[in-house]
CSV table of N, CA and C in Angstrom, one decimal:
chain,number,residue,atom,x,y,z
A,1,UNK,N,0.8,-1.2,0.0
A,1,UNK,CA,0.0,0.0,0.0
A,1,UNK,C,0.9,1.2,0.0
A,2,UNK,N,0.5,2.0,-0.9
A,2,UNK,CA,1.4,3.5,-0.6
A,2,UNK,C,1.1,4.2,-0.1
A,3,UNK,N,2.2,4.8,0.6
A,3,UNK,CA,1.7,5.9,1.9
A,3,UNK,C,1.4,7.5,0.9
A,4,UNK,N,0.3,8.3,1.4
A,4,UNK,CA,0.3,9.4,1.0
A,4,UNK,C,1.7,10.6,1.5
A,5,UNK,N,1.7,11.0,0.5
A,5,UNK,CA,2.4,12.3,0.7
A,5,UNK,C,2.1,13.7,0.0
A,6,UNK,N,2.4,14.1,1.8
A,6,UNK,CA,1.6,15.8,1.1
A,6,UNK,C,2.5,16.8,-0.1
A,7,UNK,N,2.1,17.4,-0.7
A,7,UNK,CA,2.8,18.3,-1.3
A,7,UNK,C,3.1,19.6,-1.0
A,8,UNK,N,4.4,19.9,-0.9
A,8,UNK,CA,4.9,20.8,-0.1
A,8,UNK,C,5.6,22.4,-1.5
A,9,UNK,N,5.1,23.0,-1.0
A,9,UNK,CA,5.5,24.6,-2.0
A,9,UNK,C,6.8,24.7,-1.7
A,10,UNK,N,7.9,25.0,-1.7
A,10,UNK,CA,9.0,25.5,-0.9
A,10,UNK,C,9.5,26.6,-0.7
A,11,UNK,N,8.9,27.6,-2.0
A,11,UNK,CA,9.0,28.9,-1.6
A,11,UNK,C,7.7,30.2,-1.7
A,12,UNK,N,6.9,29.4,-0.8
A,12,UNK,CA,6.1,30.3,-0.8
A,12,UNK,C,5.1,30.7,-1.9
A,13,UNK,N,4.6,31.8,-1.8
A,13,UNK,CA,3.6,32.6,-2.5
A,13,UNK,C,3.9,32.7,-4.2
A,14,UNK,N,5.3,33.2,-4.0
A,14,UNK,CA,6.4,33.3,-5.1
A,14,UNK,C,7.7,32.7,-5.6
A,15,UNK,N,7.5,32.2,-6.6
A,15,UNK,CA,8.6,31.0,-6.8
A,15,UNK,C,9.9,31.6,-7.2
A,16,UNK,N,10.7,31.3,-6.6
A,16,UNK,CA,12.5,31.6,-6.9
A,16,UNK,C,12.5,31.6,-8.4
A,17,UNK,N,13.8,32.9,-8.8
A,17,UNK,CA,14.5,32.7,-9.7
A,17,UNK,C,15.4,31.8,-10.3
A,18,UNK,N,15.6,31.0,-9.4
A,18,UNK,CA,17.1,30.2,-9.6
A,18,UNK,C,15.5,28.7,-10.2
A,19,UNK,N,16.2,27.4,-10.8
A,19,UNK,CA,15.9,26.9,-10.8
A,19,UNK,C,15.9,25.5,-9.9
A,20,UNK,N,15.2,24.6,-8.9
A,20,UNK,CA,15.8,23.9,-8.5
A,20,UNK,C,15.9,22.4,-9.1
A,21,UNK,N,17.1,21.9,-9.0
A,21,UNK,CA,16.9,20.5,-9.4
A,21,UNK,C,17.8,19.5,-8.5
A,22,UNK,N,17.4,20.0,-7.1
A,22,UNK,CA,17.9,18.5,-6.0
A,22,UNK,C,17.1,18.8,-4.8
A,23,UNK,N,16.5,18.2,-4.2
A,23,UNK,CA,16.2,18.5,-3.4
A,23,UNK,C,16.7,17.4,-1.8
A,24,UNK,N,16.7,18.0,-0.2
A,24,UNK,CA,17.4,16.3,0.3
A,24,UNK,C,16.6,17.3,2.0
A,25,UNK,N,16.3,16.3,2.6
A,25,UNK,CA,15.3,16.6,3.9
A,25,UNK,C,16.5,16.3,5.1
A,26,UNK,N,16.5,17.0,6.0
A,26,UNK,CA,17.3,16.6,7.3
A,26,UNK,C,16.8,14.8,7.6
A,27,UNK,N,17.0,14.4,8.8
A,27,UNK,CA,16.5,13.2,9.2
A,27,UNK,C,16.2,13.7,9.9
A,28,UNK,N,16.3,14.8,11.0
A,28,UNK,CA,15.0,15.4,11.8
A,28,UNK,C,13.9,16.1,10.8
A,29,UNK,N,13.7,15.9,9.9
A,29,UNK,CA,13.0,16.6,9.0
A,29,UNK,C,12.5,18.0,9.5
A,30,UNK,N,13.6,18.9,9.9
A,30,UNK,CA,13.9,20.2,10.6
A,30,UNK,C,14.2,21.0,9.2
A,31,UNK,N,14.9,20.9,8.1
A,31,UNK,CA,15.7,21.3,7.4
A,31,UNK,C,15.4,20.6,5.9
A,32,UNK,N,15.3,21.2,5.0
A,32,UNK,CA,15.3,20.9,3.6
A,32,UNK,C,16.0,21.2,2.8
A,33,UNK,N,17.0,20.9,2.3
A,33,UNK,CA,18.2,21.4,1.5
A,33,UNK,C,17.7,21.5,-0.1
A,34,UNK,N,17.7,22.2,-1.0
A,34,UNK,CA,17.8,22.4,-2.5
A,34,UNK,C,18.9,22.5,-3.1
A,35,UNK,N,19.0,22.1,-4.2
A,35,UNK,CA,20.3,23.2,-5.2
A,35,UNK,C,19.7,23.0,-6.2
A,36,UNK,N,20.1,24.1,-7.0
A,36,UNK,CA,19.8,24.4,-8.1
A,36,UNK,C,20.9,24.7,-9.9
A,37,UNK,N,19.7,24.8,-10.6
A,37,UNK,CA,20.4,24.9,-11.8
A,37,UNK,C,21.6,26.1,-11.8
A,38,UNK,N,21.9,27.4,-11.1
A,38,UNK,CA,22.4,28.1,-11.3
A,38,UNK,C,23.8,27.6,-10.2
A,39,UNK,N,23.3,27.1,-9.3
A,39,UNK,CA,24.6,26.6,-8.5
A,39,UNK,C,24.8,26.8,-7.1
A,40,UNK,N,23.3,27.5,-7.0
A,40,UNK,CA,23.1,27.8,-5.2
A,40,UNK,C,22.8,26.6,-4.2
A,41,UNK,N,23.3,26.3,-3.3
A,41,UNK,CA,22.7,25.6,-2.1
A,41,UNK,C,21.6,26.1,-1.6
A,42,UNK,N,20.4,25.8,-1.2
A,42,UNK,CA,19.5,26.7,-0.7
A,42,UNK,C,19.1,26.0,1.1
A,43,UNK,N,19.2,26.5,2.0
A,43,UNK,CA,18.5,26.1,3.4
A,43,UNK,C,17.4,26.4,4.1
A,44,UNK,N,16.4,25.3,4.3
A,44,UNK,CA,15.1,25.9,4.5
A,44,UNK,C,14.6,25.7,5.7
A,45,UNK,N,13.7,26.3,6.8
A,45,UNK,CA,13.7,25.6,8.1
A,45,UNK,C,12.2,25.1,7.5
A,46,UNK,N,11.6,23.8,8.1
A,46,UNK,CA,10.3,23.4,7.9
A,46,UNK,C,9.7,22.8,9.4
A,47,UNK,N,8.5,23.7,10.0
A,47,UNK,CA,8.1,23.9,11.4
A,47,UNK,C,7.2,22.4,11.0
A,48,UNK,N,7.0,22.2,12.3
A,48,UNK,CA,5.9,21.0,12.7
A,48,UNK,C,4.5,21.0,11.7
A,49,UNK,N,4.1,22.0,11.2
A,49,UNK,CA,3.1,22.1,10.3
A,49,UNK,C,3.3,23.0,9.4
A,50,UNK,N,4.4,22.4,8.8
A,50,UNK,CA,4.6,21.9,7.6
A,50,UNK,C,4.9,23.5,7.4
A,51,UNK,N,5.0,24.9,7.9
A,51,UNK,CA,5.3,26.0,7.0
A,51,UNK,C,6.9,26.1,6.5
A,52,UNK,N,7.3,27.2,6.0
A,52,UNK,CA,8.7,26.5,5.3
A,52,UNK,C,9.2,28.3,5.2
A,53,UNK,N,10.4,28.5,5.5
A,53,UNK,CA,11.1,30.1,5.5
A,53,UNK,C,12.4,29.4,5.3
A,54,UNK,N,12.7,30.6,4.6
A,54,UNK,CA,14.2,30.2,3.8
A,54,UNK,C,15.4,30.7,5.4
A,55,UNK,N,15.8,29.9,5.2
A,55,UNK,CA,17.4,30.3,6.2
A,55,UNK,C,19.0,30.5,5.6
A,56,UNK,N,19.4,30.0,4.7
A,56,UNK,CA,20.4,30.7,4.3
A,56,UNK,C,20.7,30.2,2.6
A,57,UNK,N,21.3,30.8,1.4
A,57,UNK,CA,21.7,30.5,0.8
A,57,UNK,C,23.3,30.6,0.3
A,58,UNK,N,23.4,29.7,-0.3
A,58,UNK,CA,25.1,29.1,-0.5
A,58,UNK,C,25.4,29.5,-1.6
A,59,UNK,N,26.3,30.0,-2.4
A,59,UNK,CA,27.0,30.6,-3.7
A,59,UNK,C,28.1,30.1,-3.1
A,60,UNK,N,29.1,29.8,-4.4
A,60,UNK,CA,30.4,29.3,-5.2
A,60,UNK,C,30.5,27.8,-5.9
A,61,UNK,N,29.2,27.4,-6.4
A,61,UNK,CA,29.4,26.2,-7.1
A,61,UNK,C,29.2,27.2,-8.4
A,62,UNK,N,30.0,26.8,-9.6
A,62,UNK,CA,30.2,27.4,-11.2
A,62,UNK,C,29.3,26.5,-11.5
A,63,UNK,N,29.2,24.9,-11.6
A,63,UNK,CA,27.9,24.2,-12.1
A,63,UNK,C,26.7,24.2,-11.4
A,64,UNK,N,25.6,23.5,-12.0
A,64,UNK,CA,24.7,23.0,-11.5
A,64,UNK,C,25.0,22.2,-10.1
A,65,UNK,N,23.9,22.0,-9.4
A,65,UNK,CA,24.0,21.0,-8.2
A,65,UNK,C,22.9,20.2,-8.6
A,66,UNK,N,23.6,19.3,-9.1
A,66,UNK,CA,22.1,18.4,-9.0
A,66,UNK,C,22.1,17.0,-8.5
A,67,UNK,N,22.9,17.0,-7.6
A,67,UNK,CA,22.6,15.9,-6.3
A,67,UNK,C,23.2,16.7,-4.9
A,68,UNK,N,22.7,15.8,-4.0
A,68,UNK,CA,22.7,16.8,-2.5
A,68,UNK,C,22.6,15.1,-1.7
A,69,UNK,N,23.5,14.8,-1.2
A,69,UNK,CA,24.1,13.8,0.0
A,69,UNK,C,24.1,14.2,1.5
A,70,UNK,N,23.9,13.7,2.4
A,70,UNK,CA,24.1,14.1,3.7
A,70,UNK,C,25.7,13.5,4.1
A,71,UNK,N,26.3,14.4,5.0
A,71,UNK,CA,27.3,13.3,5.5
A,71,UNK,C,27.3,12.8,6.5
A,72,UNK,N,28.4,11.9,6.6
A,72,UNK,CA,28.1,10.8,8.5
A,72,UNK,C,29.0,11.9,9.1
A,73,UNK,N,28.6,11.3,10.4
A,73,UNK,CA,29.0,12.3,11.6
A,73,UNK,C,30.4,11.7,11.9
């Protein structure tokens, strides 16, 4: 049986310039990481119901990001 999953906006009202094409979730699912076609890391906080505010973005990749890994501790 498949479990539903909600669909989530990630930026709001208004969708970013940049394009995204990675997206990767904390395992606290606290945190949502993106990167995108132009080469930004994007950091998002996501509260207990589900709202979503940007917290920082990352510049100095020249390519695309289009995979996003966590690392071990």
């Amino acid at each position: 049986m498949k479990a539903l999953v909600p669909a989530v906006a990630v930026w709001g009202r208004t969708a970013p310039s940049h394009s995204i094409t990675a997206v990767m979730i904390t395992d606290d699912q606290r945190t949502i990481v993106t990167g995108s076609q132009e080469g930004q890391i994007c950091l998002w906080d996501l509260s207990s119901d589900l709202q979503i505010s940007s917290k920082e973005i990352l510049f100095g990749h020249t390519a695309s990001v289009t995979c996003l890994a966590k690392a071990r501790e």
